[in-house]
CSV table of C-alpha atoms and ligand atoms in Angstrom, one decimal:
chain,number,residue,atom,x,y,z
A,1,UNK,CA,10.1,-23.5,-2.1
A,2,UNK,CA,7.2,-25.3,-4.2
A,3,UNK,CA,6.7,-28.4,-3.2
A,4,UNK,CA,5.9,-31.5,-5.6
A,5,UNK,CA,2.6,-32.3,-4.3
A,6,UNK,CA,1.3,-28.6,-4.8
A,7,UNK,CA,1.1,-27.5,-7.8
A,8,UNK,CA,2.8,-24.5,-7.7
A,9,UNK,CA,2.4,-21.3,-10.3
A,10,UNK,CA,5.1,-19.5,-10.4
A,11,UNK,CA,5.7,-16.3,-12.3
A,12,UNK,CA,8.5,-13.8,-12.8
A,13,UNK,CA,7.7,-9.6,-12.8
A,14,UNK,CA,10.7,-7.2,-12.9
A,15,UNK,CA,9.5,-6.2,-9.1
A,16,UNK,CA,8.8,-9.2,-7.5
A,17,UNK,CA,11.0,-12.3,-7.9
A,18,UNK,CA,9.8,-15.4,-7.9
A,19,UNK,CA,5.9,-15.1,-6.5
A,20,UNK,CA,4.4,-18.9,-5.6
A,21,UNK,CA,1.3,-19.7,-5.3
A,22,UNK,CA,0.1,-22.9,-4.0
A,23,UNK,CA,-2.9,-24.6,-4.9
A,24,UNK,CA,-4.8,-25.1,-1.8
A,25,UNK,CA,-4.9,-21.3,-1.0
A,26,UNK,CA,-8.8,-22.0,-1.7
A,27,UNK,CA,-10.5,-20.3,1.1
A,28,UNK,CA,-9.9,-16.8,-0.6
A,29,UNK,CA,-12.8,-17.8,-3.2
A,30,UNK,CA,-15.0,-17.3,0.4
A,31,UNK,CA,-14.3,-13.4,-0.7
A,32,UNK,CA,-12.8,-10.7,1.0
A,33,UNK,CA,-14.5,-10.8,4.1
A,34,UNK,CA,-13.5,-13.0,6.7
A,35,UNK,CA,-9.9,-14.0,5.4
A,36,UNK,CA,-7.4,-14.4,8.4
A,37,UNK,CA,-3.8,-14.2,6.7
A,38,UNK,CA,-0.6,-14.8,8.7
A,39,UNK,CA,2.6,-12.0,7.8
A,40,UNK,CA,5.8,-14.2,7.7
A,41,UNK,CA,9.5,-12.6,7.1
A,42,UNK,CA,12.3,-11.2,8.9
A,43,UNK,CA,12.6,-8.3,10.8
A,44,UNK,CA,12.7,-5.4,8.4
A,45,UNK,CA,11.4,-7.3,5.6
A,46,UNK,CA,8.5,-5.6,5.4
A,47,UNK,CA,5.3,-7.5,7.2
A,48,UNK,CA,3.7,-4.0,8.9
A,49,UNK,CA,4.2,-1.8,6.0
A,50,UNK,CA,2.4,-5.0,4.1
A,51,UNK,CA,-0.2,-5.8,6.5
A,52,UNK,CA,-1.6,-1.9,6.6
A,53,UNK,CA,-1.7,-1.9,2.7
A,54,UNK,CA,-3.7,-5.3,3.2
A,55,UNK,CA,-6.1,-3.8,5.9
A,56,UNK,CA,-7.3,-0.5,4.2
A,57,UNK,CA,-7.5,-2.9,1.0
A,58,UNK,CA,-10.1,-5.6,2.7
A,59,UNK,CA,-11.0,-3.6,5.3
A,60,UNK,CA,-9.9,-6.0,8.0
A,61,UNK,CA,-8.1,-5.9,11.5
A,62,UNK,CA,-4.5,-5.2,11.7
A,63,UNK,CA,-3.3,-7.9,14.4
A,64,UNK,CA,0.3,-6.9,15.3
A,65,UNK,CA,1.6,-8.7,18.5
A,66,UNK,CA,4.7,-6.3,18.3
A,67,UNK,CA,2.8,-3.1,18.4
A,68,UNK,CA,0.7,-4.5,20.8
A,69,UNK,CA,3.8,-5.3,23.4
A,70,UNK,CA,5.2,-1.7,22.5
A,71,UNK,CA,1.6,-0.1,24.4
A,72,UNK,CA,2.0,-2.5,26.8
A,73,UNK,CA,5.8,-1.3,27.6
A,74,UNK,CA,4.3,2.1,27.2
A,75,UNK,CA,2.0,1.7,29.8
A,76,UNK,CA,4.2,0.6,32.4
A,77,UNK,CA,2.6,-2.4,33.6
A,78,UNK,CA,4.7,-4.9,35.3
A,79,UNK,CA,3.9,-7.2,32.4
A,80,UNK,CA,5.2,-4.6,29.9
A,81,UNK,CA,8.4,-4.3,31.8
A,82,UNK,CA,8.9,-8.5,31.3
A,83,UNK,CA,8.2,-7.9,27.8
A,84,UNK,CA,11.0,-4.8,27.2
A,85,UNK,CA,13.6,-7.3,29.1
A,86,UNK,CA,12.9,-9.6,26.2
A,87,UNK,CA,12.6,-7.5,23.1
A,88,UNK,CA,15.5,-4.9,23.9
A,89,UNK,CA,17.4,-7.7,23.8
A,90,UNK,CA,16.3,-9.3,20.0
A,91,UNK,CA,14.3,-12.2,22.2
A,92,UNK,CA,11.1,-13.6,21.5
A,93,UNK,CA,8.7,-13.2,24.0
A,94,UNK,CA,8.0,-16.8,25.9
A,95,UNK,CA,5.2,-18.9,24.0
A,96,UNK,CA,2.7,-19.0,26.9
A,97,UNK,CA,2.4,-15.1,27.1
A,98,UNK,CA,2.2,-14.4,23.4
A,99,UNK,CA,-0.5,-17.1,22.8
A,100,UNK,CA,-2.5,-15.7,25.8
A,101,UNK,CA,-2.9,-12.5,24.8
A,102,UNK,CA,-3.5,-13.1,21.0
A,103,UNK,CA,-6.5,-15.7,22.5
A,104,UNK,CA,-7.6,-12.4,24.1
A,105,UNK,CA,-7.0,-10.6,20.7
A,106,UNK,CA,-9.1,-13.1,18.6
A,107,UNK,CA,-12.7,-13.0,20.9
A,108,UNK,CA,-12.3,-8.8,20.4
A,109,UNK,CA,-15.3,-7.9,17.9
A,110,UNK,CA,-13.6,-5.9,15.3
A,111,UNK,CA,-11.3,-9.1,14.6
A,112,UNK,CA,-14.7,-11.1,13.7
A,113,UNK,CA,-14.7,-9.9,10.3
A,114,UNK,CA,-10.9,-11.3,9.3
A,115,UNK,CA,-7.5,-10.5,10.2
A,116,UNK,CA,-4.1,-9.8,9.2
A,117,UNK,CA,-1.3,-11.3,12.0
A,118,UNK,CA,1.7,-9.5,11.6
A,119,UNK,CA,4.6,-11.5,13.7
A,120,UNK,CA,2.2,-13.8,14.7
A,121,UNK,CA,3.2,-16.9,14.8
A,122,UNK,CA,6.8,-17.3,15.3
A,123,UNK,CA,7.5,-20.8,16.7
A,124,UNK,CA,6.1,-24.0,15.6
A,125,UNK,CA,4.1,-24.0,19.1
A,126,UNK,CA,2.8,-20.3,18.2
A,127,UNK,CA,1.7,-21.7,15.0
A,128,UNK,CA,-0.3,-24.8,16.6
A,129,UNK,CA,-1.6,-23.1,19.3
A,130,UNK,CA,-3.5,-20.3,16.6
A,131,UNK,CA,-4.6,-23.5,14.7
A,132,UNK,CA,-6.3,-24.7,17.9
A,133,UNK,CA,-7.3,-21.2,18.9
A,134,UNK,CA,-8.9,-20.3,14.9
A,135,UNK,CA,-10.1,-24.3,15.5
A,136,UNK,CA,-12.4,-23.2,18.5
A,137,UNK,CA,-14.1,-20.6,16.5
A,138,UNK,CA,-14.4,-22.5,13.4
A,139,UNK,CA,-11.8,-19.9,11.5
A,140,UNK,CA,-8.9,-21.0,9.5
A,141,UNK,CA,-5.6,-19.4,8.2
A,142,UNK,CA,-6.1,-19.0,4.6
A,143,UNK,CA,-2.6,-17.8,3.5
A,144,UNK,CA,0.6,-17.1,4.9
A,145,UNK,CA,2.4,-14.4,3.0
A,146,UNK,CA,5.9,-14.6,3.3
A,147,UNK,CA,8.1,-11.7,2.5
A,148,UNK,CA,12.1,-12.6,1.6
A,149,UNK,CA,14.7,-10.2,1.9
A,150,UNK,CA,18.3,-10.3,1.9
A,151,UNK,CA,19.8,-10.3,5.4
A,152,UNK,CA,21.7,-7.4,4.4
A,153,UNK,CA,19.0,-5.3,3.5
A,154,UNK,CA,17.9,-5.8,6.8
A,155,UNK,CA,20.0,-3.8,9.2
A,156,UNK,CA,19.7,-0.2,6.9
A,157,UNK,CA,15.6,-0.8,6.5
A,158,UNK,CA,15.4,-1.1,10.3
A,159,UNK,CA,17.5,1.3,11.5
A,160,UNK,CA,16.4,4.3,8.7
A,161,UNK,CA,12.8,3.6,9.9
A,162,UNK,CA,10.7,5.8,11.6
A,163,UNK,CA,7.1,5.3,12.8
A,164,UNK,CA,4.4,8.0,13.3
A,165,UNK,CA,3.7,8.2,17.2
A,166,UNK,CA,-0.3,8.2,16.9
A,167,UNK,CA,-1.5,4.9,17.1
A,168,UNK,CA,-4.4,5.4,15.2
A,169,UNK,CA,-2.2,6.0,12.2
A,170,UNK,CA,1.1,4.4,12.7
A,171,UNK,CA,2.3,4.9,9.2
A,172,UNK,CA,6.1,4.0,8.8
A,173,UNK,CA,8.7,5.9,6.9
A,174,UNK,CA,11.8,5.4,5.8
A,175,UNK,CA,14.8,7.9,6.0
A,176,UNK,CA,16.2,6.3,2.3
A,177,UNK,CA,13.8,5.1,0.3
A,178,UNK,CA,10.0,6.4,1.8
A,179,UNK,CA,11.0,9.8,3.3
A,180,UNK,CA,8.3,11.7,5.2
A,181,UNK,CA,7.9,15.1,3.4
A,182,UNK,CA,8.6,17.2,6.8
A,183,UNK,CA,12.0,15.8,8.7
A,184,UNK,CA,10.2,13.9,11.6
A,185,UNK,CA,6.4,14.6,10.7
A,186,UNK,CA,4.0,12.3,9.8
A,187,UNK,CA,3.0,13.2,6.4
A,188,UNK,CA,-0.7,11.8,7.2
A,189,UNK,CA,-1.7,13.0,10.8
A,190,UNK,CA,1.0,15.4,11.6
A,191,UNK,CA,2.1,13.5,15.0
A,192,UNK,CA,5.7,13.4,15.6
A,193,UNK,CA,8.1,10.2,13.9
A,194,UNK,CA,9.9,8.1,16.4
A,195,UNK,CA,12.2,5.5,16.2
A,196,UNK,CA,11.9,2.1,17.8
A,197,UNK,CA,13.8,1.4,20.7
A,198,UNK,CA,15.3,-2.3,19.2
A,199,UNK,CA,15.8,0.0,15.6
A,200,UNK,CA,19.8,0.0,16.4
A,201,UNK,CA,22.6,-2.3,15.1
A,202,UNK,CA,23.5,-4.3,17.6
A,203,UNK,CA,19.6,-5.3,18.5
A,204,UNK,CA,18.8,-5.8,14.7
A,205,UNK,CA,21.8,-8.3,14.7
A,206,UNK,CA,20.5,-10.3,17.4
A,207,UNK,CA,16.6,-10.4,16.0
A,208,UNK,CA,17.9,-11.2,12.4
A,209,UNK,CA,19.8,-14.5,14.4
A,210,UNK,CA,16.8,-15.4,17.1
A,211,UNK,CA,14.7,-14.8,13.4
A,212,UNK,CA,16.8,-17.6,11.8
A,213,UNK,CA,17.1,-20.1,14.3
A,214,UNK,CA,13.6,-19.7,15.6
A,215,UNK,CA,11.2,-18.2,13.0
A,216,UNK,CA,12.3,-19.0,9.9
A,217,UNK,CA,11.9,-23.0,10.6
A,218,UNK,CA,7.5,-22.4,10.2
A,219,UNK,CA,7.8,-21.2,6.9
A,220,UNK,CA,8.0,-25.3,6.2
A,221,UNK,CA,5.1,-25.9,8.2
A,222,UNK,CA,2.9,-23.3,6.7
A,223,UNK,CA,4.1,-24.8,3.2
A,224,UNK,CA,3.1,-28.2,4.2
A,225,UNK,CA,-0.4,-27.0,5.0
A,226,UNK,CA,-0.5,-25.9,1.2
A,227,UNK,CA,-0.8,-22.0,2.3
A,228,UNK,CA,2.2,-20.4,1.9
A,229,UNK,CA,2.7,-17.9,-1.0
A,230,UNK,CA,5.9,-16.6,-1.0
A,231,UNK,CA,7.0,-13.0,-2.4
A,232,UNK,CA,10.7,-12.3,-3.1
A,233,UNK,CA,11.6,-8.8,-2.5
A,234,UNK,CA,14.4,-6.2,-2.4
A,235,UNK,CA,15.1,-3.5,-0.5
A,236,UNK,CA,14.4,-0.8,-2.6
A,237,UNK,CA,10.8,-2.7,-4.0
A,238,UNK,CA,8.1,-0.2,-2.8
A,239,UNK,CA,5.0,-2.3,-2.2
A,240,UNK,CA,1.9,-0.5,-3.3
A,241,UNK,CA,-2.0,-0.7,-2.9
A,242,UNK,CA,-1.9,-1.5,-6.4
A,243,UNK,CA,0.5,-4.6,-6.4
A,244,UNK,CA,-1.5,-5.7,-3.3
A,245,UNK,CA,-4.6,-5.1,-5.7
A,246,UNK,CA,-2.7,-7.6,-8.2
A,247,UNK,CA,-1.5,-10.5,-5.4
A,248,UNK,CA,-5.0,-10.7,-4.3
A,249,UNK,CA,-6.4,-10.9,-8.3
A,250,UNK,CA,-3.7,-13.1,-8.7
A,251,UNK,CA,-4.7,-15.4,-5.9
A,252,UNK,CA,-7.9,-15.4,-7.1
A,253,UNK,CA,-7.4,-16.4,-10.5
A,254,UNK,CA,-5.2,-19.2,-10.1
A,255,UNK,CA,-7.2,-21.1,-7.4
B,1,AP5,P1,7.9,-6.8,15.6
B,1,AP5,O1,7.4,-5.4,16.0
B,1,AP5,O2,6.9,-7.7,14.9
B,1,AP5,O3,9.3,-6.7,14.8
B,1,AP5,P2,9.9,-7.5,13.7
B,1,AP5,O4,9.4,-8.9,13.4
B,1,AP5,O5,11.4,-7.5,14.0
B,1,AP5,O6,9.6,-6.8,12.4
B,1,AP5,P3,9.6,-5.2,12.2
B,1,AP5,O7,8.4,-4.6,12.8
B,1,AP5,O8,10.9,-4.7,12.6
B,1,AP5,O9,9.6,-5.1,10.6
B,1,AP5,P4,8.5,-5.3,9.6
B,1,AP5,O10,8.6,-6.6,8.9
B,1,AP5,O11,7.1,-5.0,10.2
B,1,AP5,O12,8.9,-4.2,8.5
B,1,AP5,P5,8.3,-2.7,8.3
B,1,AP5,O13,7.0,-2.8,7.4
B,1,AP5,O14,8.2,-1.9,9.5
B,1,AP5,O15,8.4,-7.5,16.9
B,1,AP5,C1,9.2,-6.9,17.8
B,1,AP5,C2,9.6,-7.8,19.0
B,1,AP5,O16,8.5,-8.2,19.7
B,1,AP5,C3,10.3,-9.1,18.6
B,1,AP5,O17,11.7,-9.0,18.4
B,1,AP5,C4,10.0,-10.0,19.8
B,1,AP5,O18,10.8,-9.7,20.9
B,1,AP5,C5,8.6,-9.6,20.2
B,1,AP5,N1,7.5,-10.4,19.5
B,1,AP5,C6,6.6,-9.9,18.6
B,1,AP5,N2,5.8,-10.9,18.2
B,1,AP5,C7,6.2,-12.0,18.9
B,1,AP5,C8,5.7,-13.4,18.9
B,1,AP5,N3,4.7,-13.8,18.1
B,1,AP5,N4,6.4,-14.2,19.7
B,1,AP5,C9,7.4,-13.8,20.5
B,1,AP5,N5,7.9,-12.6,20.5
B,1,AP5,C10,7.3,-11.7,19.7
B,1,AP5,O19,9.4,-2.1,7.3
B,1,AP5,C11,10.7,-1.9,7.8
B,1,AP5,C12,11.4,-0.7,7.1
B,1,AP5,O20,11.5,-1.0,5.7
B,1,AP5,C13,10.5,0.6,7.1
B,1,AP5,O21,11.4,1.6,7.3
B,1,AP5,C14,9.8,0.6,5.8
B,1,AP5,O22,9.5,1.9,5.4
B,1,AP5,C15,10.8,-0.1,4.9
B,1,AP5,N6,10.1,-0.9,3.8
B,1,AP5,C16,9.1,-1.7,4.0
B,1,AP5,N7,8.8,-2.3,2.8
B,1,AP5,C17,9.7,-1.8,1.9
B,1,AP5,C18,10.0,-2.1,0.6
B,1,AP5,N8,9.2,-2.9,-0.1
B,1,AP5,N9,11.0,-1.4,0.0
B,1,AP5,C19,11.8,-0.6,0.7
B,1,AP5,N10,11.6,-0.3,2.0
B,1,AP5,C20,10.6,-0.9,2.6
B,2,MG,MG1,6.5,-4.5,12.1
């Protein structure tokens, strides 16, 4: 994972497995404000449930091109019925549209003060293109958290969860490890739980594969650009505000 030109600091805890650091992750010394950090992992692994703990914590934008196609389906627009063709069936959505609409994403005010991109990128291209775009308004990525899970994990995480309907909230349960304390109310808001359309077997299967072949590959390229801290994980590791409390300590300290 480490490679030998970055000195990596590696450290074992009885939760997490395994957590790298890389050297040049030296942009979080500019504090908590600001910080653009890129979610990495496979479906399920974790990267929304994550990403909110990380946005109450440094009170930055939650970026997360997924939920932001789901509105679009909900809305009906003819570009949200493209988009439904491709994600009901465990696709990526084509480069070209993705990119245009984070570009779009990035100029919005409330991302001015740092961001969290959660499923964003997923192809080499993606991951170019958000250089360029960050390029243009002299931004950066300043890590790429990267969350490993067995592929067996996978199918029960996705197919037990169940997200509340109010976007405002959008907290995420889980029917066997992160049960919501009413069956099918969100213990937060009260709004009703849903589950996700691409949340069944046969669509997981297909994600996990299109996740491999095309997703997994720019976990190299984010190493290569001396960002990429890795966190191994298993399925029944609760992440909490407290551990993220600890990553970003840690971060700190050993840059
Ligand atoms: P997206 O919505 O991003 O889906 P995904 O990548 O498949 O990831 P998920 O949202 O399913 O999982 P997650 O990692 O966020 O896990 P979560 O925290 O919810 O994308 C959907 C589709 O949109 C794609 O398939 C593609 O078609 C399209 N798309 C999106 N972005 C694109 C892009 N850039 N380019 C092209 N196409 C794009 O957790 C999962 C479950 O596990 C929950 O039940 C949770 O409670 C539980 N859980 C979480 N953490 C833990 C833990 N530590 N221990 C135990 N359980 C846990
Ligand atoms: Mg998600």
């Amino acid at each position: 994972m480490c490679s030998a030109q970055n000195v990596c600091l590696c450290f074992f805890k009885n939760t997490y497995r395994n957590v790298c650091f890389l050297k040049n992750i030296n942009s979080i010394n500019k504090g908590v404000k600001n910080l653009i950090i890129v979610m990495l992992g496979a479906p399920g692994s974790g990267k929304g449930t994550v990403a909110k703990l990380l946005t109450d914590t440094l009170n930055i934008e939650h970026i997360s091109t997924g939920d932001m196609f789901r509105e679009e389906i909900k809305s009906g627009s003819k570009l949200g019925k493209e988009l439904e063709n491709y994600m009901s069936d465990g696709k990526l959505v084509p480069d070209d549209v993705v990119i245009k609409i984070l570009d779009e994403r990035l100029s919005r005010p409330t991302a001015q003060n740092g961001v969290v991109l959660d499923g964003f990128p997923r192809t080499k291209i993606q991951a170019e293109h958000l250089k360029q775009l960050l390029e243009k308004r002299n931004k950066k990525v300043d890590v790429a958290i990267q969350l490993n899970i067995p592929d067996e994990d996978i199918i029960y995480r996705t197919v037990k969860r169940r997200i509340c309907s109010n976007k405002d909230c959008g907290a995420i349960y889980n029917l066997e490890f992160n049960k919501p304390k009413q069956d099918g109310i969100c213990d937060v808001c009260g709004s009703e739980l849903y589950r996700r359309e691409d949340d069944n077997e046969e669509t997981v299967k297909r994600r996990i594969d299109t996740y491999h072949k095309r997703s997994e590959p720019i976990i190299k390229y984010f190493e290569e650009e001396g960002i990429l801290y890795t966190v191994d994980l298993r399925a029944q590791d609760q992440v909490t505000k407290q551990d993220i409390d600890k990553w970003l300590k840690d971060i700190n300290k050993k840059i």
